[in-house]
Coordinates of C-alpha atoms in Angstrom, one line a residue:
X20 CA 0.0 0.0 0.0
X21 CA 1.6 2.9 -1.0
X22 CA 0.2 6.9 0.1
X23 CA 0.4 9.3 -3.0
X24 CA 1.1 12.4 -1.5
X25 CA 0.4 14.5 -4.4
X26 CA -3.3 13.2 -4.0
X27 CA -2.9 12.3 -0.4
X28 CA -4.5 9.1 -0.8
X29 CA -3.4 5.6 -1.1
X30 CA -2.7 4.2 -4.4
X31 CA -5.1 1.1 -4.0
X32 CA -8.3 0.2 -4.7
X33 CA -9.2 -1.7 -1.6
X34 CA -9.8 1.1 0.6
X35 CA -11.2 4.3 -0.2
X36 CA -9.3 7.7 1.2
X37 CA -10.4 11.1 1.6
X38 CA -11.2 12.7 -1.5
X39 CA -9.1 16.3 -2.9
X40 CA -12.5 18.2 -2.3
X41 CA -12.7 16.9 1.6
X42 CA -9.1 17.4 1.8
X43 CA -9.2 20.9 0.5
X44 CA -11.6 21.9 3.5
X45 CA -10.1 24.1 5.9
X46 CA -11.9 23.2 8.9
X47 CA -15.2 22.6 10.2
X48 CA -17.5 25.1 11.9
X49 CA -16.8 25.5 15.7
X50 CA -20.0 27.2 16.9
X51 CA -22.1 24.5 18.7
X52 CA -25.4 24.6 20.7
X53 CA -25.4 25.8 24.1
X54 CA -25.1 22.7 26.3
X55 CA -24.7 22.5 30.1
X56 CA -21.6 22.2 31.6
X57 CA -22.2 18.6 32.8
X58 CA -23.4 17.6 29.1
X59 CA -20.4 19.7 28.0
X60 CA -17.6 17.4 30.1
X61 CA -19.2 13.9 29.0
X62 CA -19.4 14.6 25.6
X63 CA -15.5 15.6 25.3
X64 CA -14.7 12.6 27.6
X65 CA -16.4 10.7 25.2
X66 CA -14.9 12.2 22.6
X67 CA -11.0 11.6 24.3
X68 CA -12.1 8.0 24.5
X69 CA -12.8 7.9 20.9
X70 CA -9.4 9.7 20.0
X71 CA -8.3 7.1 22.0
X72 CA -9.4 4.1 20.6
X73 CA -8.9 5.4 16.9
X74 CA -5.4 6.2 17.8
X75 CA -5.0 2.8 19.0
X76 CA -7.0 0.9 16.3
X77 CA -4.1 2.9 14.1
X78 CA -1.4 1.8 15.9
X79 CA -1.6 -2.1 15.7
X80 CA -2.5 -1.3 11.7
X81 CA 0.6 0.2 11.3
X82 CA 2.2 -2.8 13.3
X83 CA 0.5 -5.1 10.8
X84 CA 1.5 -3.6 7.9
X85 CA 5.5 -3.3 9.4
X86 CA 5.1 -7.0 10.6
X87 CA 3.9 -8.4 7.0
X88 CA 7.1 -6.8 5.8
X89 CA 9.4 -9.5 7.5
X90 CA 7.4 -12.2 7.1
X91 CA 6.6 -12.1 3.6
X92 CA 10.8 -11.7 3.3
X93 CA 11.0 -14.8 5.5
X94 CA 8.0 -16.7 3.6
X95 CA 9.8 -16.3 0.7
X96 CA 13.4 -17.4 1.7
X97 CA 11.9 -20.4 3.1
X98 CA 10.4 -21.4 -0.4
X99 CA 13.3 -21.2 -2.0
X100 CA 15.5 -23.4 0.6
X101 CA 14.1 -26.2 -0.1
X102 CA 14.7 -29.7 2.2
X103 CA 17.2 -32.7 0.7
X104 CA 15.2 -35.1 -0.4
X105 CA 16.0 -38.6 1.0
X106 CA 14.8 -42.3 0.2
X107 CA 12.1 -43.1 3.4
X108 CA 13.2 -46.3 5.1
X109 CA 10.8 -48.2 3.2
X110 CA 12.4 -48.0 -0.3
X111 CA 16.4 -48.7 1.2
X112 CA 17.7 -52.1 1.9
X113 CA 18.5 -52.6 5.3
X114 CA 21.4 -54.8 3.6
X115 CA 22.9 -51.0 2.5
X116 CA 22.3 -49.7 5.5
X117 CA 25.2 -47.8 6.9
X118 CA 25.6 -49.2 10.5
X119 CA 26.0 -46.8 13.4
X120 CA 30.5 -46.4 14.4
X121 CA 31.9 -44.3 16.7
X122 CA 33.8 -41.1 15.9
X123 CA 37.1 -39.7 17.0
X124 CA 37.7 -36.3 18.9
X125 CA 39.0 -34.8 15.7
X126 CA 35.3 -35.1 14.0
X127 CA 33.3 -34.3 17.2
X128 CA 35.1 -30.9 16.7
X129 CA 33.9 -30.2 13.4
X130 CA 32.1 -26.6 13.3
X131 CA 28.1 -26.6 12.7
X132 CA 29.0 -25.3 9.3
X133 CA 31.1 -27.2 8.2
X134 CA 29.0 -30.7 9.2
X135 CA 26.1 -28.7 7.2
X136 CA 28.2 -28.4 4.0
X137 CA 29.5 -32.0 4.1
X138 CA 25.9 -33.3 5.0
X139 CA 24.2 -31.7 1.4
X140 CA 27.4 -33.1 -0.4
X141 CA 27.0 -36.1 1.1
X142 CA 23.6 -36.7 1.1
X143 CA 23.1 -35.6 -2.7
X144 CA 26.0 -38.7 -3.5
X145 CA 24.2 -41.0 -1.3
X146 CA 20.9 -40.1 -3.4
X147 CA 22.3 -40.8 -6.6
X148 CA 24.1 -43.8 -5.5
X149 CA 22.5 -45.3 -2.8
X150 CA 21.0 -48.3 -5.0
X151 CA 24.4 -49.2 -5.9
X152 CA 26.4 -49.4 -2.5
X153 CA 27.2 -53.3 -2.3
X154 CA 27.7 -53.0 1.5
X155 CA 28.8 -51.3 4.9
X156 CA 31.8 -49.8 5.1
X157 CA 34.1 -48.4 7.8
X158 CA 35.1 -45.4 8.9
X159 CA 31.9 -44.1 7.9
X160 CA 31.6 -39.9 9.5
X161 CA 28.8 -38.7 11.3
X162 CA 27.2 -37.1 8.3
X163 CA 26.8 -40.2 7.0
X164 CA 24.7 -41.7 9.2
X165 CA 20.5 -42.1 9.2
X166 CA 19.6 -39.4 11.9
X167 CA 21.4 -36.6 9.5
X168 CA 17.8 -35.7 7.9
X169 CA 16.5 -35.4 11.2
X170 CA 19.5 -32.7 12.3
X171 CA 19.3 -30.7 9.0
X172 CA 15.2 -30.0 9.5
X173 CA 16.7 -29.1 13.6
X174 CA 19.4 -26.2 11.8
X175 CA 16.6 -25.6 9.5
X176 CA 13.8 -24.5 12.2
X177 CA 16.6 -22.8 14.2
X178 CA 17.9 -20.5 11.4
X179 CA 14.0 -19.4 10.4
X180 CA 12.9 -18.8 14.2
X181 CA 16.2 -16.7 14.2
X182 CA 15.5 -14.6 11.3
X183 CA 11.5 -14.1 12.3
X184 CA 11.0 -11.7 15.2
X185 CA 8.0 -13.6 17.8
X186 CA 6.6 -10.4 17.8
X187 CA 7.6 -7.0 15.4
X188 CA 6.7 -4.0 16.4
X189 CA 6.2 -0.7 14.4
X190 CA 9.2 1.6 14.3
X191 CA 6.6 4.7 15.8
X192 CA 6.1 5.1 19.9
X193 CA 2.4 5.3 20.9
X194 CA 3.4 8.4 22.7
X195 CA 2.0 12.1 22.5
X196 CA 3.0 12.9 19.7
X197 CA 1.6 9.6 18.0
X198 CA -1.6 10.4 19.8
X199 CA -2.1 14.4 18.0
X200 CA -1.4 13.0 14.9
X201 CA -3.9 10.4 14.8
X202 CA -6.5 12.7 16.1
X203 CA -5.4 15.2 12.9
X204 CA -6.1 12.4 10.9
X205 CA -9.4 11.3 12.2
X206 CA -10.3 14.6 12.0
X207 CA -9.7 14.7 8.4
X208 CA -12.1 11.9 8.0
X209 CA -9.6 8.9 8.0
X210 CA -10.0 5.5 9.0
X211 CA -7.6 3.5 11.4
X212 CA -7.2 1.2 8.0
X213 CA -5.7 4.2 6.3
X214 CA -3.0 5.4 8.1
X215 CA 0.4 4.7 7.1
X216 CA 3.5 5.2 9.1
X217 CA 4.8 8.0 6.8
X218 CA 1.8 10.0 7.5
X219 CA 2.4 9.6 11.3
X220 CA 6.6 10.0 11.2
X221 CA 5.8 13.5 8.4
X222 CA 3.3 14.8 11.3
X223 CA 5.3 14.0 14.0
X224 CA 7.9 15.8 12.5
X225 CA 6.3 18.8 11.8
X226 CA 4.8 18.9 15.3
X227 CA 8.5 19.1 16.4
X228 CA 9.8 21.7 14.3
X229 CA 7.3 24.1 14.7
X230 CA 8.0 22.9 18.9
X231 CA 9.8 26.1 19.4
X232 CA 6.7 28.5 18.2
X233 CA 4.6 26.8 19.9
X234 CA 6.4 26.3 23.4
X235 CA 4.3 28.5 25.6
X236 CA 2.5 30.7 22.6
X237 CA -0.6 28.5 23.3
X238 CA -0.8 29.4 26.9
X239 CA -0.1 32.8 26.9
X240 CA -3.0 33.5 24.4
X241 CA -5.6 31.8 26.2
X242 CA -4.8 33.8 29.0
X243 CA -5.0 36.9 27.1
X244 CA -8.3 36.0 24.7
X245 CA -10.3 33.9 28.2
X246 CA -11.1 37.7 29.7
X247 CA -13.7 38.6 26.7
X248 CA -13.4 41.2 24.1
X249 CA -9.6 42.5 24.0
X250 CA -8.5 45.5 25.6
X251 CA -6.2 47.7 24.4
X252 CA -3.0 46.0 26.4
X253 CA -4.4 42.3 25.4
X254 CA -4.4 43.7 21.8
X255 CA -0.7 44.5 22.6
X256 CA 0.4 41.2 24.2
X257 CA -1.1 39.2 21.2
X258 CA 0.7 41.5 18.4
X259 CA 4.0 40.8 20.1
X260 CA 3.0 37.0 20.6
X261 CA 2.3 36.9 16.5
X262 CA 5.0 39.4 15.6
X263 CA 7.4 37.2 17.6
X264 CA 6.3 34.1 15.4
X265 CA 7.2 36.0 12.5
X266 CA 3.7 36.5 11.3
X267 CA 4.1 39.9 10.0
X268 CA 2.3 43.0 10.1
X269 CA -0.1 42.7 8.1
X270 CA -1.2 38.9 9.1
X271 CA -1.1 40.3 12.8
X272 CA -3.4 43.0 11.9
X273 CA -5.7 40.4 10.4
X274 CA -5.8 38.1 13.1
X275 CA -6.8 40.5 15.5
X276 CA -9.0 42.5 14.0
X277 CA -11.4 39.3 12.9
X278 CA -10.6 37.6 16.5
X279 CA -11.8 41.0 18.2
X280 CA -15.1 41.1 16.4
X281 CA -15.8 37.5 17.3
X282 CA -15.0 38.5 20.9
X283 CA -17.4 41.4 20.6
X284 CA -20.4 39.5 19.6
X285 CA -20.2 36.4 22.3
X286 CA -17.9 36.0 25.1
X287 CA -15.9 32.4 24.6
X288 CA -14.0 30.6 27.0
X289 CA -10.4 29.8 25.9
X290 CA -10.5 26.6 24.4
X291 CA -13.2 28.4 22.3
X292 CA -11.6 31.5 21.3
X293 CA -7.6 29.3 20.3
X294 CA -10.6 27.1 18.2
X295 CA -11.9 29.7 16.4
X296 CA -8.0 31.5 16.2
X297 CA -7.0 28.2 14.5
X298 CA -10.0 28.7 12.2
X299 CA -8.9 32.4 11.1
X300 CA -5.1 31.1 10.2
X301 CA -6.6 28.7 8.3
X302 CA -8.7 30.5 6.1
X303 CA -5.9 33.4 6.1
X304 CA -3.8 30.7 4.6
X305 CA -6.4 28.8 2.0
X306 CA -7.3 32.4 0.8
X307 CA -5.3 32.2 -2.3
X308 CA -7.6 29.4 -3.2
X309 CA -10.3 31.3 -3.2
X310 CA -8.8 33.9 -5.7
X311 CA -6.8 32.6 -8.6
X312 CA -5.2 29.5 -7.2
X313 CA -6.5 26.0 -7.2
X314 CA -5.8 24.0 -4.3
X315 CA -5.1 20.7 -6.3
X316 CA -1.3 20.7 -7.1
X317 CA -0.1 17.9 -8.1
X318 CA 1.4 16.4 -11.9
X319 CA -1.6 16.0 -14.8
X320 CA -0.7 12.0 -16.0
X321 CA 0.2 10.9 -19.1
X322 CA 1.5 14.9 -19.8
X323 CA 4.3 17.4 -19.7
X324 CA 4.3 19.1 -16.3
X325 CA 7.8 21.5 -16.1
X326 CA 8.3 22.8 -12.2
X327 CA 10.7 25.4 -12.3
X328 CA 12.5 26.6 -9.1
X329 CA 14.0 29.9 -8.3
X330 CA 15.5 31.5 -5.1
X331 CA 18.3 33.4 -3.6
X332 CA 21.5 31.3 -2.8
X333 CA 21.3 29.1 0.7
X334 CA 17.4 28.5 0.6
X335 CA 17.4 24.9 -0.4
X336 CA 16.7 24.8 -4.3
X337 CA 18.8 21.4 -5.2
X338 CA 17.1 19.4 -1.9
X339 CA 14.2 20.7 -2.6
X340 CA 14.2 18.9 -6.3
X341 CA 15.8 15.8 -5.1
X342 CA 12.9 15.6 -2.5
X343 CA 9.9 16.4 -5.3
X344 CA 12.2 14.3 -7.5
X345 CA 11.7 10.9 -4.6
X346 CA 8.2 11.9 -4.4
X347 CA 7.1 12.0 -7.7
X348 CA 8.7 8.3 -8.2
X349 CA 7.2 6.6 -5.0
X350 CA 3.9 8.5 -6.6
X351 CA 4.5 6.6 -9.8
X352 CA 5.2 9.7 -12.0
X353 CA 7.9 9.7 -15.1
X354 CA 10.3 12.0 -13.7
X355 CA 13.6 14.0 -15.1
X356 CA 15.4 16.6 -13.5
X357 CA 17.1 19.5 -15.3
X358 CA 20.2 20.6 -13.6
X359 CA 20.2 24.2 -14.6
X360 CA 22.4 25.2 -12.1
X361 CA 25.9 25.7 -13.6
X362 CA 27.6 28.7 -12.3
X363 CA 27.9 26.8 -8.7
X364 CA 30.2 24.3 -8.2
X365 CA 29.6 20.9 -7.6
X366 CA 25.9 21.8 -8.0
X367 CA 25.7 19.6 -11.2
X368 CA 26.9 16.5 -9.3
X369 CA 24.9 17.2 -6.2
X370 CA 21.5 17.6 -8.2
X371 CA 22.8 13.9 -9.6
X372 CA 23.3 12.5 -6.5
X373 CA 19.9 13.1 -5.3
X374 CA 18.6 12.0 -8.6
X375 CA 20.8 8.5 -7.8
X376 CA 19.3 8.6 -4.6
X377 CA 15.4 8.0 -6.6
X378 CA 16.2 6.3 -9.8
X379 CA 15.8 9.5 -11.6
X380 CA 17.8 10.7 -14.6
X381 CA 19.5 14.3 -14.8
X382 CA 19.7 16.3 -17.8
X383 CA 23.2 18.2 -17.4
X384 CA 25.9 19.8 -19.5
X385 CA 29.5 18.6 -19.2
X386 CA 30.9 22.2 -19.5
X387 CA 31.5 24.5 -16.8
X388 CA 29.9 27.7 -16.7
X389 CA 27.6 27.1 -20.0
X390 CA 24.5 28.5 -20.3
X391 CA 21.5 27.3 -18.3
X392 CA 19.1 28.3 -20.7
X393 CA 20.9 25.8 -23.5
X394 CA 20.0 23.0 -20.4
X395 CA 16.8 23.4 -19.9
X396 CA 16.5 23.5 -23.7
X397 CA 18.0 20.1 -24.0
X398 CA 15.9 18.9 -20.9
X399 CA 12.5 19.7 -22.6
X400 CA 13.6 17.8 -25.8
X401 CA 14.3 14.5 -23.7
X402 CA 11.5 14.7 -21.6
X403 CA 9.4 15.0 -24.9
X404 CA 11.1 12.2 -26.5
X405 CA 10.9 10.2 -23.4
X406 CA 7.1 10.7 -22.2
X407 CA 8.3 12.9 -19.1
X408 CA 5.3 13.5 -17.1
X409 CA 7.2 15.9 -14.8
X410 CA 10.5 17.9 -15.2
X411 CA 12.0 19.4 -12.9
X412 CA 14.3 22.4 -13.5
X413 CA 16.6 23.5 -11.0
X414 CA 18.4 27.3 -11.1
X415 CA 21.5 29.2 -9.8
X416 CA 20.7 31.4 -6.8
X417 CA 20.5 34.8 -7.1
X418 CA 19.9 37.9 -5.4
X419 CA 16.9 39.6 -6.5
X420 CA 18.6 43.1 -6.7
X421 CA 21.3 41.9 -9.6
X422 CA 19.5 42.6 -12.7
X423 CA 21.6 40.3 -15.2
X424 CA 21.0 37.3 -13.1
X425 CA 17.5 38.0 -12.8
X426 CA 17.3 39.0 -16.5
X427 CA 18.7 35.1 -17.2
X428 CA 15.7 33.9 -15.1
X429 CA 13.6 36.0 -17.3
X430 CA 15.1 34.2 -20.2
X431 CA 14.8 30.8 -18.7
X432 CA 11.2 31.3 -18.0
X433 CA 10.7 32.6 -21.9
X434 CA 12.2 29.3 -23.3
X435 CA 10.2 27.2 -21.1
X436 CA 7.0 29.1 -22.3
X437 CA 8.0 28.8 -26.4
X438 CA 8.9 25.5 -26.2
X439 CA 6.4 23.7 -23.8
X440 CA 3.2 25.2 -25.7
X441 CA 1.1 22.7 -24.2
X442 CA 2.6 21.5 -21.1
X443 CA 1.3 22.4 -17.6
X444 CA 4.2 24.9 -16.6
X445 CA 4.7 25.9 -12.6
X446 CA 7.1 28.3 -10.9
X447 CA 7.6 27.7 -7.2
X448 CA 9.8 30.4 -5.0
X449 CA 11.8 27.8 -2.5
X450 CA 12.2 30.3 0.9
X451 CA 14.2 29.3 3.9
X452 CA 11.6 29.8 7.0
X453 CA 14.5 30.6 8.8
X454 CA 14.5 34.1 7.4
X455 CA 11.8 35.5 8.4
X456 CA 10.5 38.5 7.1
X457 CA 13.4 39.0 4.5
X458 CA 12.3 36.8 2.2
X459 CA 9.1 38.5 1.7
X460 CA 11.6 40.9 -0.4
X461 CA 12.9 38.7 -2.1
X462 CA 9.7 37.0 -3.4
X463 CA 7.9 40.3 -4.8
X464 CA 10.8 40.6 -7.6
X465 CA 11.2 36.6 -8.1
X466 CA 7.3 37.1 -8.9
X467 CA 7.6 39.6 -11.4
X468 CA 10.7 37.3 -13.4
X469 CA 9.4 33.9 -12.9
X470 CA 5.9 34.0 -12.7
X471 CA 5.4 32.3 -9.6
X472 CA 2.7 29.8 -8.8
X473 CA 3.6 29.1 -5.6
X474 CA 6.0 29.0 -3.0
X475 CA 8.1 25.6 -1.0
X476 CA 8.7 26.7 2.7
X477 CA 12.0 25.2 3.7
X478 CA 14.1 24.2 7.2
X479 CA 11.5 24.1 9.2
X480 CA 13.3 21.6 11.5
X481 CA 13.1 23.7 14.9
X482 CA 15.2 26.8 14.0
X483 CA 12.9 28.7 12.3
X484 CA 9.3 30.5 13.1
X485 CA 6.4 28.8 11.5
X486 CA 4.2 32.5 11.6
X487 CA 6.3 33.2 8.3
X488 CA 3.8 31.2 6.5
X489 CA 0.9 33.4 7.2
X490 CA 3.1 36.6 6.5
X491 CA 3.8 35.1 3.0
X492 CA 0.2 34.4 2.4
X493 CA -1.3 37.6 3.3
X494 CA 1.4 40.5 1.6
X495 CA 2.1 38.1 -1.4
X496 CA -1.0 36.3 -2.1
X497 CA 0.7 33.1 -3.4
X498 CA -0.3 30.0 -2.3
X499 CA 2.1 27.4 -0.2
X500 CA 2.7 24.6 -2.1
X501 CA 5.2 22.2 -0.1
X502 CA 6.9 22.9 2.9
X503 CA 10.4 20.9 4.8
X504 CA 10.8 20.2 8.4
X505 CA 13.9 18.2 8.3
X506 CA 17.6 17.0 5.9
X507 CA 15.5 13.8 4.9
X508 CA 14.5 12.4 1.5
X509 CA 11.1 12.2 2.8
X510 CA 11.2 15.6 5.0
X511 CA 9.1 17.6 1.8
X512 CA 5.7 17.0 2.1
X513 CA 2.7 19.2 0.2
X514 CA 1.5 22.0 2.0
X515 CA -2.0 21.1 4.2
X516 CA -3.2 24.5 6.3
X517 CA -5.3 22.3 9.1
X518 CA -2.1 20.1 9.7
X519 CA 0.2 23.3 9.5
X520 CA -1.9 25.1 12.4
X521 CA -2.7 22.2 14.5
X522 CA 0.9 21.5 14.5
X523 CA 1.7 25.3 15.3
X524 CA -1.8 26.1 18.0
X525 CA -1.9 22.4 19.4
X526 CA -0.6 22.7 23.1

């Protein structure tokens, strides 16, 4: 069973995943009937008890699906070694019969190997022969003897009980953070049945990065938003809270301003008001959808898809296209990779080794400082030729205030455009999270020359401030594509605005 996460679904037809259009919902609605306080209490023990048992239901699936992998190996290594086949006692003479003699020190020492070795050889000559021994003989070894069938099948059921765990266990901890990612996914309409281990190692794993953000951020603002419509220091405590996270102006004004008028129409306890908060970031960050974005991104099948990647030097462009590169094989897509990089060095053979790494073939140049336009040319006329579903071109960093440089992305962009008429043609911005606010700058000129689509949010490993997603929503308008918590060939994952704010509100 393997999880497409272009789709984010499972590539099989026994079970049937969330679809894109459930997927693409933000979240649900959090105003409820008034209940009483008792009522209140059951009904979210009840619902902790179901958490519970889903999470749990999930967890021995997963330990299922990593025990099958072991013993299917072993199932199939024991077909193949096959037992020595040996005459039964009914069809050999006891005349041929090899009587039973005693053995010196000397073979008593032999190694278990060794007697192994000598038994197959000398049980295979005994088979093709033994009609035709006229009688006993001395001297005969150990191996020789009747009982050696018997201590083969012994070595035999030793070796596969070594090999076969008794019991294999998943390589995930039913711990916390095991626990707040199945409840992500339940609340996303999965079954127990489909959960996979990478969903619950990627979630984990951005739960952690973003740990540093959230450490204490969640406690702090249900302090300050528990106490009814916000005051004017409240308003205060929560701009530096978001302005700390690297949310930017703009987002923070946003936030509060929608968060205050909720506050002034109905007074909500805490748990309440960080609910409806995590509602506002998400539809803060699906609003590009809404405008001229779809939320689908993924490769059309069975055509020409060209990803093109820009950004400044540092942010991650080369992992980046290994990572899409891994992910767009294990999603079964026909991938290249174009390594338009040349002025860097050893950027050519790093792109390579990533595409080693997947199986996938790079389109370079053998020169040194040739012209990356002439590669990506090339590119595009193999992954015609080919059947390509999905290139992906990777570029030289650059600062957005040198003009030539940008000029050549300018260029770049051009030639894919003339020569890929009808090919689906994407430009994602790859921003390292650690940055902050300065790589809003850089993205408003990368817009203008590449023509961005999109933008891959990088290194958020537990260094950098997850509120720089919202800041790059809300002053660029472009939507977040994929985003990296981690050195991994698995650490890309596409962007998902409920997972991205549970991980960052979640306390």
């Amino acid at each position: 069973m393997v999880f497409n996460w272009f789709r984010r679904k499972f590539d099989t037809s026994e079970s049937e995943p969330v679809t894109d259009t459930e997927q693409s919902e933000a979240s649900v609605e959090i105003e409820a009937p008034a209940v009483s306080e008792d009522e209140q209490a059951t009904t979210s023990q009840e619902v902790a008890t179901d958490y519970l048992a889903w999470a749990k239901a999930a967890y021995q699936n997963i330990q299922q699906q990593q025990a099958a992998l072991p013993v299917a190996a072993s199932e199939t290594e024991s077909l193949t070694v096959e037992p020595i086949e040996t005459p039964t006692e009914e069809s050999i003479d006891p005349a041929t019969t090899v009587p039973d003699l005693e053995i010196g020190s000397a073979t008593e020492n032999t190694t278990d190997s060794t007697v192994e070795q000598q038994s197959v050889a000398a049980s295979n000559d005994r088979i093709s022969t033994v009609d035709e021994i006229p009688a006993p003989v001395a001297d005969v070894p150990i191996w020789a003897r009747d009982d050696r069938q018997q201590r083969l099948e012994q070595l035999k059921a030793t070796a596969i009980e070594t090999e076969t765990p008794a019991a294999p266990a998943a390589d995930v901890d039913l711990d916390d953070d095991f626990l707040w990612s199945a409840k992500v996914l339940a609340d996303r309409g999965r079954t127990p049945e489909q959960v996979s281990l990478d969903e619950i190692n990627w979630l984990k794993k951005l739960r952690q990065g973003l740990d540093k953000t959230r450490r204490g951020f969640v406690n702090q603002l249900k302090a300050l938003i528990g106490q009814g419509p916000l005051n004017a220091d409240a308003v205060e405590s929560i701009e530096t809270l978001l302005l700390q996270a690297d949310v930017g102006v703009e987002a923070t004004d946003y936030v509060i301003e929608t968060l205050q008028a909720k506050l002034r129409q109905e007074s909500l306890p805490p748990d309440e008001a960080v609910a409806y908060l995590k509602q506002i970031l998400c539809d803060l960050l699906d609003k590009p959808y809404q405008e001229n974005y779809t939320q689908e991104f993924f490769p059309n099948p069975n055509q020409l898809n060209i990803w093109l990647l820009v950004g400044v030097n540092g942010v991650g462009k080369t992992t980046t296209i290994g990572k899409l590169a891994h992910m767009s094989q294990a999603s079964g897509y026909k991938c290249l990779i174009a390594a338009g990089d040349t002025f860097r060095a050893a950027a050519v053979e790093q792109v390579k080794v990533w595409g080693q790494r997947s199986g996938i073939e790079v389109i370079a140049n053998p020169g040194q400082n040739t012209d990356p336009a002439a590669v990506v040319f090339d590119a595009i006329s193999a992954a015609r030729s080919r059947g390509t579903e999905l290139l992906l071109v990777d570029t030289a960093g650059r600062l957005q205030n040198k003009k030539n440089l940008m000029d050549e992305l300018s260029k770049i962009r051009r030639i894919i455009d003339k020569q890929s008429a009808n090919a689906r043609i994407e430009s994602l911005l790859v921003l390292d999270a650690t940055l902050g606010q300065n790589g809003l700058r850089q993205a408003q000129v990368f817009a203008e020359a590449a023509k961005l689509s999109g933008v891959v949010l990088t290194k958020l490993d537990g260094t950098a401030k997850g509120g720089v997603a919202l800041a790059v929503v809300q002053q660029l308008g472009l939507p977040i594509r994929f985003i990296g918590a981690g050195e991994g060939i698995e650490d890309l994952r596409p962007f998902s605005s409920y997972e991205f704010v549970e991980a960052l509100l979640s306390g």
